[in-house]
Structure formats: structure tokens, C-alpha cells
Coordinates of C-alpha atoms in Angstrom, one line a residue:
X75 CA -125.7 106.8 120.7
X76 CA -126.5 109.7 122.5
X77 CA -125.8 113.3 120.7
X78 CA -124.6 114.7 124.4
X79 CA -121.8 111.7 124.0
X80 CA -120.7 113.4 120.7
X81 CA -120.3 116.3 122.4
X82 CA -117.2 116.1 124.4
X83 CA -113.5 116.6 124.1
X84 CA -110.9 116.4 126.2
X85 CA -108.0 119.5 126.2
X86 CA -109.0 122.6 127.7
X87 CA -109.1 124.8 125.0
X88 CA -111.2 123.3 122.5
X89 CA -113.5 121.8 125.5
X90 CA -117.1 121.3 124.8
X91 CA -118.4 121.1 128.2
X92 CA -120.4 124.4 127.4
X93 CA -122.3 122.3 124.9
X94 CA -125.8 121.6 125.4
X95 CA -126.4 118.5 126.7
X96 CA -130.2 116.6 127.2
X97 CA -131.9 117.8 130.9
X98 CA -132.8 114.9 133.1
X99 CA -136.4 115.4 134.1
X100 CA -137.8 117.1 131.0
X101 CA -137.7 120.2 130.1
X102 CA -139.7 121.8 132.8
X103 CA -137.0 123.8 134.8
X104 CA -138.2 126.3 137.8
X105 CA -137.4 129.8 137.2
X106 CA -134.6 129.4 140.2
X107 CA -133.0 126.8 138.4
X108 CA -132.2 127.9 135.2
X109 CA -129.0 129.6 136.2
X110 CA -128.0 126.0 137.5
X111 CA -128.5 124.7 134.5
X112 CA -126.0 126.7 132.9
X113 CA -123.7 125.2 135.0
X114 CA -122.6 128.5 136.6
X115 CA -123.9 129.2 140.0
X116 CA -126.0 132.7 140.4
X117 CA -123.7 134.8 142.0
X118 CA -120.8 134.4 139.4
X119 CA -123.3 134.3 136.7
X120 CA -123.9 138.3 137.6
X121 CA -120.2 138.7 138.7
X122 CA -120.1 137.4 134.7
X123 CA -122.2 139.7 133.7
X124 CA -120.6 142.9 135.3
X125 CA -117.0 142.1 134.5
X126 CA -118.1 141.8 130.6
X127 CA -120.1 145.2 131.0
X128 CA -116.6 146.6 132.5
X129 CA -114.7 144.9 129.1
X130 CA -117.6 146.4 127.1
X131 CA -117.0 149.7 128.9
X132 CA -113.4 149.6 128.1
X133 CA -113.5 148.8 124.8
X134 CA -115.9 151.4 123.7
X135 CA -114.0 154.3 125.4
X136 CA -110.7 153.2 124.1
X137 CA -112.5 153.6 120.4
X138 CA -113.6 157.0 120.8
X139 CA -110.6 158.7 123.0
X140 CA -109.3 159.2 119.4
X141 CA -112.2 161.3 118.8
X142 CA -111.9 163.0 122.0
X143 CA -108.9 164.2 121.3
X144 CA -109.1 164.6 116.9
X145 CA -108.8 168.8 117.0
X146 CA -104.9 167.8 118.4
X147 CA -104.4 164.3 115.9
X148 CA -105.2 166.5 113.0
X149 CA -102.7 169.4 114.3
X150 CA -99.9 167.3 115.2
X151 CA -99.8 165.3 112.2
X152 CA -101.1 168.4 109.6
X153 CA -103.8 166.2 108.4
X154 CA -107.2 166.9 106.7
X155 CA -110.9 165.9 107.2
X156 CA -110.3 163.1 105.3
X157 CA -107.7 161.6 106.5
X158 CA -108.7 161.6 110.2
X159 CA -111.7 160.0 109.2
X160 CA -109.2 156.9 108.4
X161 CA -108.6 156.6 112.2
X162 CA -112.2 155.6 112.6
X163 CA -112.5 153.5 109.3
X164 CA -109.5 151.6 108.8
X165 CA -110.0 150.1 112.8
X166 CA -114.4 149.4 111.7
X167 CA -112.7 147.6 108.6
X168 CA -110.0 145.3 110.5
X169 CA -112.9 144.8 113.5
X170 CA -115.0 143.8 110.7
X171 CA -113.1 141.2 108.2
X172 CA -112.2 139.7 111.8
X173 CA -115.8 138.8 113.0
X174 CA -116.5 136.0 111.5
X175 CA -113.5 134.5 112.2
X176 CA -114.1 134.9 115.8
X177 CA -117.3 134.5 115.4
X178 CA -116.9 130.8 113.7
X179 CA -114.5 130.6 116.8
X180 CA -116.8 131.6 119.5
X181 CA -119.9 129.2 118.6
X182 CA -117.4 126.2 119.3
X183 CA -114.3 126.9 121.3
X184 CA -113.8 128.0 124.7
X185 CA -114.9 131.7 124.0
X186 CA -113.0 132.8 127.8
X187 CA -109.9 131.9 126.5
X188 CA -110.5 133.4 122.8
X189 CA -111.6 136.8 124.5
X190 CA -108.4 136.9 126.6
X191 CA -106.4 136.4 123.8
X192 CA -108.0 139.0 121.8
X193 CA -108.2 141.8 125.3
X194 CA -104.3 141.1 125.9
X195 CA -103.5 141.9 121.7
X196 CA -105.5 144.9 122.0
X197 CA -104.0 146.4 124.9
X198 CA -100.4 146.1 123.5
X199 CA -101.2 147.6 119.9
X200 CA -103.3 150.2 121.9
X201 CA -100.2 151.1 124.2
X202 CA -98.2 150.7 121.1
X203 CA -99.8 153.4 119.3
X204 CA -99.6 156.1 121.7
X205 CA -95.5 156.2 120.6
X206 CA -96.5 157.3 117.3
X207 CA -93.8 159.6 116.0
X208 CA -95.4 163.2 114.2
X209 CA -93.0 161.7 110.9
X210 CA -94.9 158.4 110.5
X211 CA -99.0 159.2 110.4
X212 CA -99.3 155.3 108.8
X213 CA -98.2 154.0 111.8
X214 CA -101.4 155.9 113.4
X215 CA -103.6 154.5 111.5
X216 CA -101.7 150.9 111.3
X217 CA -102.0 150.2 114.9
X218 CA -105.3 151.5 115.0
X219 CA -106.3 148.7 112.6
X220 CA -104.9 146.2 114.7
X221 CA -107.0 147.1 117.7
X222 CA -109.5 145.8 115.6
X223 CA -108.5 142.6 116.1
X224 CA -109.0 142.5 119.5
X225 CA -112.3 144.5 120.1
X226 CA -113.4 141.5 116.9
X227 CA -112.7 138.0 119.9
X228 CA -115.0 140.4 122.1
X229 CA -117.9 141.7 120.8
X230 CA -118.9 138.6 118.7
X231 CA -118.4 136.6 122.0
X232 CA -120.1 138.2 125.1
X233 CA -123.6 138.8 124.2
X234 CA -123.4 135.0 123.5
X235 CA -122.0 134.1 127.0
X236 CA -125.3 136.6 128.9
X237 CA -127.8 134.7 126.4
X238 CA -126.3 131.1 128.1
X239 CA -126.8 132.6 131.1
X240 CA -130.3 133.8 131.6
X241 CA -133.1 133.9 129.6
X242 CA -136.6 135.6 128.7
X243 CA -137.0 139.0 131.2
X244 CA -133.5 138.4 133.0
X245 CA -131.6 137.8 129.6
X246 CA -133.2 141.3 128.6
X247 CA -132.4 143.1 131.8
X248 CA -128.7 141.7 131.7
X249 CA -128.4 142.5 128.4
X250 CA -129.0 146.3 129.1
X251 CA -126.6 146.6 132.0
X252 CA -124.0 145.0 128.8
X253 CA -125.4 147.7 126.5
X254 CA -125.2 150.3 129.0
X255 CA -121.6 150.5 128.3
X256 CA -121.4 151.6 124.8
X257 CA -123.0 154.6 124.9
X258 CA -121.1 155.0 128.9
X259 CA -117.5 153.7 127.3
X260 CA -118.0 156.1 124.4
X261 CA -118.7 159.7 126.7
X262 CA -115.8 157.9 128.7
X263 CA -113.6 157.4 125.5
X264 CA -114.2 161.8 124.8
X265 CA -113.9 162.7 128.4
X266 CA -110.7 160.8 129.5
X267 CA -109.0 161.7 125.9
X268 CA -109.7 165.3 126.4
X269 CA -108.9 165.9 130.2
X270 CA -105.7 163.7 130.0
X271 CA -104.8 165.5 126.7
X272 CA -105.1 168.2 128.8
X273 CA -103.1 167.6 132.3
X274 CA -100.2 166.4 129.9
X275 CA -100.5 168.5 127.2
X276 CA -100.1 166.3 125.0
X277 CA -102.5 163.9 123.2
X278 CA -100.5 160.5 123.5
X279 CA -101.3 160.0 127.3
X280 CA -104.9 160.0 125.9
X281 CA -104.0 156.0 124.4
X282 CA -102.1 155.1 127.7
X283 CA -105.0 154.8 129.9
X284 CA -107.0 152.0 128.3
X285 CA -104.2 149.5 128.2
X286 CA -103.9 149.1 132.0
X287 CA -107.1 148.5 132.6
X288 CA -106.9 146.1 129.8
X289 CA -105.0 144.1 132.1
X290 CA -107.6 143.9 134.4
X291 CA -109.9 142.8 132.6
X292 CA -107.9 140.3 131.3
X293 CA -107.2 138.6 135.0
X294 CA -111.1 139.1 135.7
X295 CA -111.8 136.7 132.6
X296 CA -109.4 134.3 133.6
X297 CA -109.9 133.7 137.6
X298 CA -113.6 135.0 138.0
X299 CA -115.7 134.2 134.6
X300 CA -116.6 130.6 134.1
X301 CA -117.5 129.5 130.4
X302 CA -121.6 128.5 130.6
X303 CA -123.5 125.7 128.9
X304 CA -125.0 126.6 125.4
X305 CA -128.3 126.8 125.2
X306 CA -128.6 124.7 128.4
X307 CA -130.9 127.7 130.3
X308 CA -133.2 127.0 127.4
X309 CA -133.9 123.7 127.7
X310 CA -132.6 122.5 124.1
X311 CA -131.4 118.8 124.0
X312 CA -131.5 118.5 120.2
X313 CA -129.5 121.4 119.4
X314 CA -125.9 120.3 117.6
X315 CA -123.1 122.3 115.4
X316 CA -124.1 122.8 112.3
X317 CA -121.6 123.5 109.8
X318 CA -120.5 126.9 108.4
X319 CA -122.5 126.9 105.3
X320 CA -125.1 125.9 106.8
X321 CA -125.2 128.5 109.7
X322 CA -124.5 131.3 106.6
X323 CA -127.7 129.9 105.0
X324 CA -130.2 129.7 107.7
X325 CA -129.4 133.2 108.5
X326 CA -129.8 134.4 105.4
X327 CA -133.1 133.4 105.5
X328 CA -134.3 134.9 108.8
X329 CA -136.3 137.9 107.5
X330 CA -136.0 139.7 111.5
X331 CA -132.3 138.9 111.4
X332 CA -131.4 140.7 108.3
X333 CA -134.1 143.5 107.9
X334 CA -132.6 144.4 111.7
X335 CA -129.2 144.2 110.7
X336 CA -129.8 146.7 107.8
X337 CA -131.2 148.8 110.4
X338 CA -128.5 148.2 112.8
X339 CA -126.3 149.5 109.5
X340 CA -128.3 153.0 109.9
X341 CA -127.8 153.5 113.8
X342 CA -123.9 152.3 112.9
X343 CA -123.9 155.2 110.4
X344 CA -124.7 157.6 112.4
X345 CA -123.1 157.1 115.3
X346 CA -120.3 156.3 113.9
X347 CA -120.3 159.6 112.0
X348 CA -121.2 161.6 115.1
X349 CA -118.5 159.9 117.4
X350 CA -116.0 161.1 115.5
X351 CA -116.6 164.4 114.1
X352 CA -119.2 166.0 116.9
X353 CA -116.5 167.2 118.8
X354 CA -114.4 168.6 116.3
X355 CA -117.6 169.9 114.3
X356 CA -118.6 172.0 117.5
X357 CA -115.0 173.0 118.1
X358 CA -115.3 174.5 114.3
X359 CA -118.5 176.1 115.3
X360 CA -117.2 177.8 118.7
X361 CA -113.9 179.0 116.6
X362 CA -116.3 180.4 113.7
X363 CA -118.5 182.4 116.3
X364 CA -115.1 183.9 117.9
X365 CA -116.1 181.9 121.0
X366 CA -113.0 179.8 120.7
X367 CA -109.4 180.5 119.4
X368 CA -108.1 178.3 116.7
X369 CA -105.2 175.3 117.3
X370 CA -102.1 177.4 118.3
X371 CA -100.4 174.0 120.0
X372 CA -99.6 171.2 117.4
X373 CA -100.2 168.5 120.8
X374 CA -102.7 170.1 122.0
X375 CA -105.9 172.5 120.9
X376 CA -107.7 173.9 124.0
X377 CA -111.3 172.2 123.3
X378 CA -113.9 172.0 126.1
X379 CA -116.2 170.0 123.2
X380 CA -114.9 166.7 124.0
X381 CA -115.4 166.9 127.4
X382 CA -119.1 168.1 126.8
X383 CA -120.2 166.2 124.2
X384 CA -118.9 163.0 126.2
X385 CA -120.9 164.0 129.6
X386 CA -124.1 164.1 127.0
X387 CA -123.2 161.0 125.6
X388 CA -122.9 158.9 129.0
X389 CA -126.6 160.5 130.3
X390 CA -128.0 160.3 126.8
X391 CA -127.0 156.4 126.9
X392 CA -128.1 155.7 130.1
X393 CA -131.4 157.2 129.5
X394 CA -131.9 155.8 125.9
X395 CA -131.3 152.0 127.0
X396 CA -133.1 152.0 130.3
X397 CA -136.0 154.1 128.6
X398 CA -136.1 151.9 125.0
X399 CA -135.8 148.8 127.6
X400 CA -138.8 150.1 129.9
X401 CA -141.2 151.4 127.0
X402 CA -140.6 147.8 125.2
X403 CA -141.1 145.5 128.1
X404 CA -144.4 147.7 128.5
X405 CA -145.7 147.4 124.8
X406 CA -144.8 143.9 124.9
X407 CA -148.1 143.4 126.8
X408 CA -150.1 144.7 124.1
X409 CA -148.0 143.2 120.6
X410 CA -145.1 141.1 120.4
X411 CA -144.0 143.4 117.5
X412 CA -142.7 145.9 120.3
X413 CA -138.8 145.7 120.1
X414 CA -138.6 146.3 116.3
X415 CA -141.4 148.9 116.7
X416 CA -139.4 150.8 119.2
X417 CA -136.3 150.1 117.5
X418 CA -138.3 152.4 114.4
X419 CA -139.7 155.0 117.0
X420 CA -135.9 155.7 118.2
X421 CA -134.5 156.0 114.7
X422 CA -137.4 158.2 113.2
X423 CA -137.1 160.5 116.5
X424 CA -133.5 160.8 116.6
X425 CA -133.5 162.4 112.8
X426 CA -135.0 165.6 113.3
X427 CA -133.5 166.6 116.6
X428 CA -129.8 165.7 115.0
X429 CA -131.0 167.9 111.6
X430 CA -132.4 170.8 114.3
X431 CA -128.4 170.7 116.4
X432 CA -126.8 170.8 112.8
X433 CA -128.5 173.6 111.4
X434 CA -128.2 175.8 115.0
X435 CA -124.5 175.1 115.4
X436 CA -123.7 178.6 114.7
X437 CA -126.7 180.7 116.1
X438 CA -127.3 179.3 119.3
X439 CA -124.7 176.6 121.7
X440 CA -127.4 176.1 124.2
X441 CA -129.9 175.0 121.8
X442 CA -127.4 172.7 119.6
X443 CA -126.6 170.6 123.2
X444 CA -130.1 170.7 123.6
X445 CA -131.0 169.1 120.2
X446 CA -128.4 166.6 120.5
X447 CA -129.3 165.2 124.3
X448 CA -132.4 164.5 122.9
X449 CA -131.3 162.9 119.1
X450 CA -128.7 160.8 120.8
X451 CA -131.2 159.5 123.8
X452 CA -133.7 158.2 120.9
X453 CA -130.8 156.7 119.0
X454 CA -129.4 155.3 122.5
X455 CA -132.9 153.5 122.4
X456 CA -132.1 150.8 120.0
X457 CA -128.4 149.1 121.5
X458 CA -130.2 146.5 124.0
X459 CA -133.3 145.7 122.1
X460 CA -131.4 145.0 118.8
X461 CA -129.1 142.5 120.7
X462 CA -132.2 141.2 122.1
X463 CA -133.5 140.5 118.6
X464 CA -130.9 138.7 117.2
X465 CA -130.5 136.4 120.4
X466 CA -134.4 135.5 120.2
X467 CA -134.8 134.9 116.8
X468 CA -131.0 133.0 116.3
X469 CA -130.8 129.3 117.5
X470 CA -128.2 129.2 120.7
X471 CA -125.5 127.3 118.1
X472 CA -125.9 130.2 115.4
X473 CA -125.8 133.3 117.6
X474 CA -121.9 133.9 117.5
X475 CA -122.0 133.5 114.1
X476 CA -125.0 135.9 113.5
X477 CA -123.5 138.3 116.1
X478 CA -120.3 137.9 113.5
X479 CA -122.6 138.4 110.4
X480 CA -124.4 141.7 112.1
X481 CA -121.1 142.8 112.9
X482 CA -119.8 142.9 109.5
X483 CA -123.0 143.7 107.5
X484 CA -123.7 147.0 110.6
X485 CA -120.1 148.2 110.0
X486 CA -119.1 147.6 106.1
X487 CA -122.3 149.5 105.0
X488 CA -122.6 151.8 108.0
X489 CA -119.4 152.8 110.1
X490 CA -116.6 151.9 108.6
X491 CA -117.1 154.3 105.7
X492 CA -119.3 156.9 107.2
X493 CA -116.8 158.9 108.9
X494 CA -114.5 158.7 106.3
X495 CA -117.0 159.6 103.7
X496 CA -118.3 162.5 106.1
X497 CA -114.6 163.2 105.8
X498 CA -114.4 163.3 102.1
X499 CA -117.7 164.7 101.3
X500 CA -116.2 167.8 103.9
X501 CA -113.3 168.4 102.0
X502 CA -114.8 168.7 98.7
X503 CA -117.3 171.1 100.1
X504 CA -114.6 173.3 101.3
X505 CA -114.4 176.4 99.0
X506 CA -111.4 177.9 101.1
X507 CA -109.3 177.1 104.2
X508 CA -111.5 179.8 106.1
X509 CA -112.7 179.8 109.5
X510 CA -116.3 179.8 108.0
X511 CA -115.3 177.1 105.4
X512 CA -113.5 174.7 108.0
X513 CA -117.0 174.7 109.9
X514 CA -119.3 175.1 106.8
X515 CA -118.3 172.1 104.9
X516 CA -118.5 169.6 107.8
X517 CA -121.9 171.1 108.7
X518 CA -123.6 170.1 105.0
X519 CA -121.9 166.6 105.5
X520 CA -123.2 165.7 108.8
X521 CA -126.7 166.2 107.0
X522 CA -126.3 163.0 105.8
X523 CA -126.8 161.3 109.1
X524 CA -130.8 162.5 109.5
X525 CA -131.5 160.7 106.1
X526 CA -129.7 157.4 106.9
X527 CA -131.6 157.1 110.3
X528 CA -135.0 157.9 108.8
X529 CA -134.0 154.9 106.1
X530 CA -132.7 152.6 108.9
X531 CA -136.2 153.3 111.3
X532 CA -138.1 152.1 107.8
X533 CA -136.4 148.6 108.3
X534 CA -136.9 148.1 111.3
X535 CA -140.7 149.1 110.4
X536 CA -140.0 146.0 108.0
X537 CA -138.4 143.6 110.3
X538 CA -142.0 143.9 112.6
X539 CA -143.8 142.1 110.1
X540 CA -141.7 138.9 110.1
X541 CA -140.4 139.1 114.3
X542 CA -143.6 137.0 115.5
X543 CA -143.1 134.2 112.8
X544 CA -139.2 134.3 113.3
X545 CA -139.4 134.0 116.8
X546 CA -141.5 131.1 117.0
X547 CA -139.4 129.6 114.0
X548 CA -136.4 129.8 116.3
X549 CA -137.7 129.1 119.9
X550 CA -139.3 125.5 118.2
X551 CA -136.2 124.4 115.8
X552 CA -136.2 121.1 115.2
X553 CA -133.3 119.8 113.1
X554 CA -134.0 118.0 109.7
X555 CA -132.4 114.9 108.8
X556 CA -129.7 115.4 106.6
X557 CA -129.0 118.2 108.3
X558 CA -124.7 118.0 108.5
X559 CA -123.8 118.7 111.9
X560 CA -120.3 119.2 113.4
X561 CA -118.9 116.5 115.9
X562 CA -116.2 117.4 117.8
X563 CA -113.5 114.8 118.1
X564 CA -109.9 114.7 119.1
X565 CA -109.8 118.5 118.5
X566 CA -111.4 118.6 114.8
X567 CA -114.5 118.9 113.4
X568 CA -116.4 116.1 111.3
X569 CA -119.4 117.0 109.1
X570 CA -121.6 114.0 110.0
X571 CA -125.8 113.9 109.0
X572 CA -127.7 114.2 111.7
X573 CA -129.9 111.0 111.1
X574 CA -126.8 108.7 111.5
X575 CA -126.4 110.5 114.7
X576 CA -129.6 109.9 116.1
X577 CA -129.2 106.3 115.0

């Protein structure tokens, strides 16, 4: 019986017809036609393409207009460096735990439908938690939490949905437009937070912006974006589900896969420590030097930071993607170890110019901007080509899953403590409530971050030893026979070997 036949189900949600299915004519496709065999003509395939870059977009500026606006959350509420740093970590930690699940999800269920769900859930909670009474701080971070949830169905999911749709050169040029958006979304996230903060005076209009175009997204998914073929672009009529277990296993022994998720954990670190507590570090910085009064407004600190810290981070990010993009395509020519390579370069580049706007916080404003246009462009350098990684050296049935696994691994080791610990670590520091001690403190944490991204470039120094083998590994998988694959059927799931199959 054919596999293809095993393949199929009939309601709408739990429809395989994305599955891969055998190509009539071999595998030889023309370059013209591989968006055909996707099953998703070439204009909506890039109409696909944009409208997840604008979800991308959204969702990263929505998870930093908290830190946009932090100098006010930590007024209003009478809060200190460690408790702000919640915000950031309890929404990494629910984002996290939910991965997999939606990453299980994504690799075979209707993954428009599942991103829809998780878009309309995160607008609400979003909306919700710009009501937040001063009294009840827990609700803050509760709803926070929950946006994780919905930000989880997305990012799992839509790097999957561009690698179905193109592949080799174009998969990599899509795949930076899509990456173009979190460093974009995130100087969004500061900007919009601080200039609406400011019009309304007050902070909460910051979390109402997001939520509306939430719903716009949401109607794009649903009446433009058409759910592809897996794996069909490549060409891959043996591929099948595998189970769970299985999935778990093989991934665990992809040297590329982990040794560039553990430096994914490093870039994760960092930025996750700088998104939130840039701002409010160089707001501490500007009030020590007398260059800025201190909070006199409980809703609302007058704080140019946000707004200038954001416009660096949307150039820095444009500039680090397209440039880590362009110099990898280019050292591709000479060694197929280029992406992990560059992936290195950025990391061990990024260190010394974030020490170098640290240490001159105080002494010089010009210089600090300075230092941190250029640490942030070499860390901007990794977003695409790390995606780009994972999708090459992952099987089309796995890459959900992995993008799950490299989710949780990235953010429970890098993110989803770093800001609180930066937090912590800043409060112990603190000799006195001072002016001097306020900045002080958070300037001997954020240290930290130069020594996690020199660690995080040596793995990815580590991952180009294995990329060539893993590569190859993946691009010629062939199933073994007792293999247990997944058969769809009536809805569930059936752990069948693969040799009775092919019987």
C-alpha cells in the first residue's frame, strides 16, 4: 500500500493534506516548480511569507513594550530590580513549557488553525493586562505568563511553514525577511511603549496597541495563508511521522542541532538581559550624571532611553541579519562550515563592544550608543542563520519539534532567568538606595552578558565541526525498518513499523 494513502484524513482540522506525498516524475523538479509543489501558488507563498514576518513583528514588539516602558512599571507598582525582572521571566518560562506542546502539535495538525488559536489568546490576555490595578502586581505578572501561551502556537510553527515553502538560497532569503522582525518588533516594542506612555501619560496604553493588530493578523491567517505540503519542495516521498520518542531521540543525537542550540542559549542570554534592563540601566546612568531627573510620576517617568535604545535596535537588526546573511552566503563558496562560523564571529564581536558601552555609561552618552550599535549589529548576525541551521540539518517531520526543543533549551538556560538573575544579582550589589547605587549595581550585573556571549560563540566554534556530516546526514535520511511511524487515521495516531507499511 502506498505510504501517501496512509497519509490522509478527512476533518479539516486534523487534515493531512500538507503531508508529503511521492512526486510523479522523480525527483527532479525545475527551480520554477518547486513552489508548485508545495501546493501553494508563488504569489501567496510570499504573501505567506510577509504576513508571518508582520505576526513575527507583532509578537516581538508586544514582548518588549514592557521594557520600554519598566522606569514607570517599577514606579507605579513600588517594585525592585528583582521583581521587574519577573515580567520578562515568568512570560520566557510559560512560552517555554508550552513549546513542545505546540510543537508536537505543529509537526502534525493543521499548524494555520493552531497559530490562530494561539494569536487570538494572546491578544485578549495582552489587552487584559493593561487593566492591571497598582494593588494587584501578581496579576501583572500572571497575565504576562499567559501571553506565553500564545507567542508558544507561533514561533514553533512559522519557520516550519517558510521551510515547506522554498528551499536552498530562497528558504534562506525568506527566512531573513522572517528574522528581520525580531530585532524590528523589539525597537518597535521600546519605541511604541515609551511614546504612547508618553501621549497618555500613563503606561497602560503602552499594552493596548498590540491587541488590535492582533486581530489582523489573525484574519490574514485565516483568508490569505494557505497551509503548504511538508517537505513536498524537497522532493522527499519516504518521509513519515515518527513518533515522539523517537523525534526526542534523533535530535538528541544531532551534534549541529544541540551544540547550536547551546549557542542559541548564549545570544538568548544576552538579549534577553539587555531587552529588558538597557533602557532602564541608561535611564540610571543619565539620572546619576544629573542629565536626567529621577521618577517624580508613579505612571509615568520622563525617559528618552526607550525611545533611543529602540531606534538602535531596529537599524542594528536590520543591519546584523542582512549583513550575517550576505557575509555567509559569501563564505559559503569557500567552506560549508560558514553559518556556524559566522554564527561564532557575531558572538565573539558583540562581547567586547557590550563590555566597552557598560563600563562608559557614566563618562561618555555618545560613546555608550556608539558601543552598543555596534555590539547589538554582531549579535543581530546570528537570528536568520541559526534558523537556517536547524531547518537544514532537521528532517521536514522533526523541525517543529526541534524548533520546540531549541525553544525550551535557548530560553530555560538563557532568557527566562537572565533578566531576573541580572535582577537579583543588582539588588544584592546595592550597598544603598543612592542615585550612584541604583546605577552602580545594575552596571556590575550586566557584565555578565560579555562572558556568556564569548562562551556561546565557543559553541558555535564546536557545532562547525559536525555541520558538514549533519547536513548530509539529514538531506539523505532514509528510514530504518522498525522504525515506528505515526499513521493518521480517523483523527488518532497509531504507532505502526515502518516495514509493515512498505509491505
Amino acid at each position: 500500500m502506498p505510504l501517501g494513502e496512509h497519509m490522509s484524513d478527512s476533518a479539516p482540522f486534523f487534515s493531512s493534506d500538507n503531508e508529503t506525498e511521492p512526486l510523479e516524475g522523480g525527483t527532479e523538479r525545475q527551480r520554477e516548480e518547486e513552489e508548485s509543489a508545495s501546493g501553494v501558488s508563488r504569489v501567496r507563498a510570499l504573501l505567506t511569507v510577509f504576513i508571518l514576518c508582520y505576526i513575527n513583528l507583532l509578537n516581538y514588539m508586544d514582548r518588549f513594550t514592557v521594557a520600554g516602558v519598566l522606569p514607570d512599571i517599577e514606579s507605579y507598582f513600588n517594585i525592585d530590580d528583582g521583581k521587574s525582572g519577573l515580567l520578562q521571566t515568568v512570560f520566557i518560562c510559560s512560552y517555554m513549557i508550552l513549546a513542545p506542546v505546540f510543537g508536537y502539535l505543529g509537526d502534525r495538525y493543521n499548524r494555520k488553525y493552531i497559530m490562530c488559536g494561539g494569536i487570538t489568546f494572546w491578544s485578549v490576555v495582552t489587552l487584559t493586562s493593561s487593566y492591571t490595578p497598582k494593588q494587584h502586581f501578581w496579576a501583572l505578572l500572571l497575565t504576562r505568563g499567559l501571553v506565553g501561551v500564545g507567542e508558544a502556537s507561533y514561533s514553533t510553527i512559522a519557520p516550519t511553514i517558510i521551510a515547506d515553502l522554498y528551499v536552498k538560497e530562497k528558504r534562506t532569503c525568506m527566512l531573513s525577511i522572517f528574522y528581520f522582525a525580531i530585532p524590528v518588533g523589539s525597537g518597535l516594542g521600546y519605541i511604541v511603549g515609551s511614546q504612547v506612555s508618553a501621549v497618555a501619560k500613563d503606561w497602560h496604553w503602552a499594552l493596548r496597541v498590540t491587541p488590535a493588530l492582533g486581530l489582523i493578523a489573525v484574519l490574514l491567517l485565516l483568508f490569505v495563508v494557505q497551509e503548504p505540503k511538508r517537505g513536498a519542495v524537497e522532493a522527499r516521498a519516504e518521509l513519515h511521522q515518527t513518533s515522539w520518542i523517537t523525534d526526542l531521540q534523533a535530535l538528541s543525537r544531532n551534534c549541529s542541532f544541540v551544540l547550536s542550540t547551546f549557542g542559541f542559549t548564549a545570544v538568548a542570554f544576552v538579549t534577553g538581559s539587555l531587552a529588558l534592563w538597557a533602557p532602564t540601566f541608561l535611564f540610571r546612568a543619565a539620572v546619576f550624571t544629573g542629565k536626567k531627573a529621577p521618577c517624580v510620576d508613579e505612571a509615568h517617568c520622563a525617559s528618552s532611553e526607550s525611545l533611543i535604545f529602540g531606534i538602535i535596535t531596529v537599524i542594528t537588526g536590520i543591519l546584523g541579519v542582512f549583513s550575517g546573511v550576505q557575509v555567509s552566503r559569501q563564505l559559503r563558496k569557500k567552506t560549508p562550515r560558514a553559518d556556524p562560523l559566522v554564527c561564532a564571529a557575531g558572538l565573539l564581536l558583540s562581547a567586547p563592544f557590550l563590555f566597552l558601552a557598560i563600563v562608559f555609561a557614566q563618562g561618555s552618552t555618545v560613546a555608550t550608543y556608539a558601543f552598543i550599535f555596534f555590539g547589538e549589529t554582531f549579535l543581530s548576525m546570528n537570528w536568520a542563520i541559526v534558523a537556517d541551521i536547524l531547518l537544514y540539518v532537521v528532517v521536514p517531520t522533526r523541525r517543529s519539534t526541534a524548533e520546540a526543543l531549541q525553544i525550551v533549551i535557548s530560553h530555560l538556560l538563557g532568557d527566562a532567568g537572565s533578566p531576573y538573575m541580572i535582577g537579583v544579582l543588582s539588588d544584592s550589589l546595592r550597598k544603598t538606595d543612592s542615585f550612584l547605587w541604583q546605577f552602580r549595581s545594575l552596571q556590575l550585573s550586566l557584565m555578565l552578558c560579555s562572558f556568556i556571549a564569548v562562551v556561546g560563540g565557543a559553541f558555535f566554534l564546536a557545532t562547525a565541526l559536525f555541520i558538514e556530516s549533519d547536513r548530509s546526514r539529514a538531506e539523505n535520511y532514509v528510514p530504518i525498518a522498525d522504525e515506528p511511524i505515526v499513521v493518521p487515521k480517523s483523527g488518532r495516531s497509531t504507532h505502526v513499523p515502518v516495514s509493515s507499511v512498505l509491505i
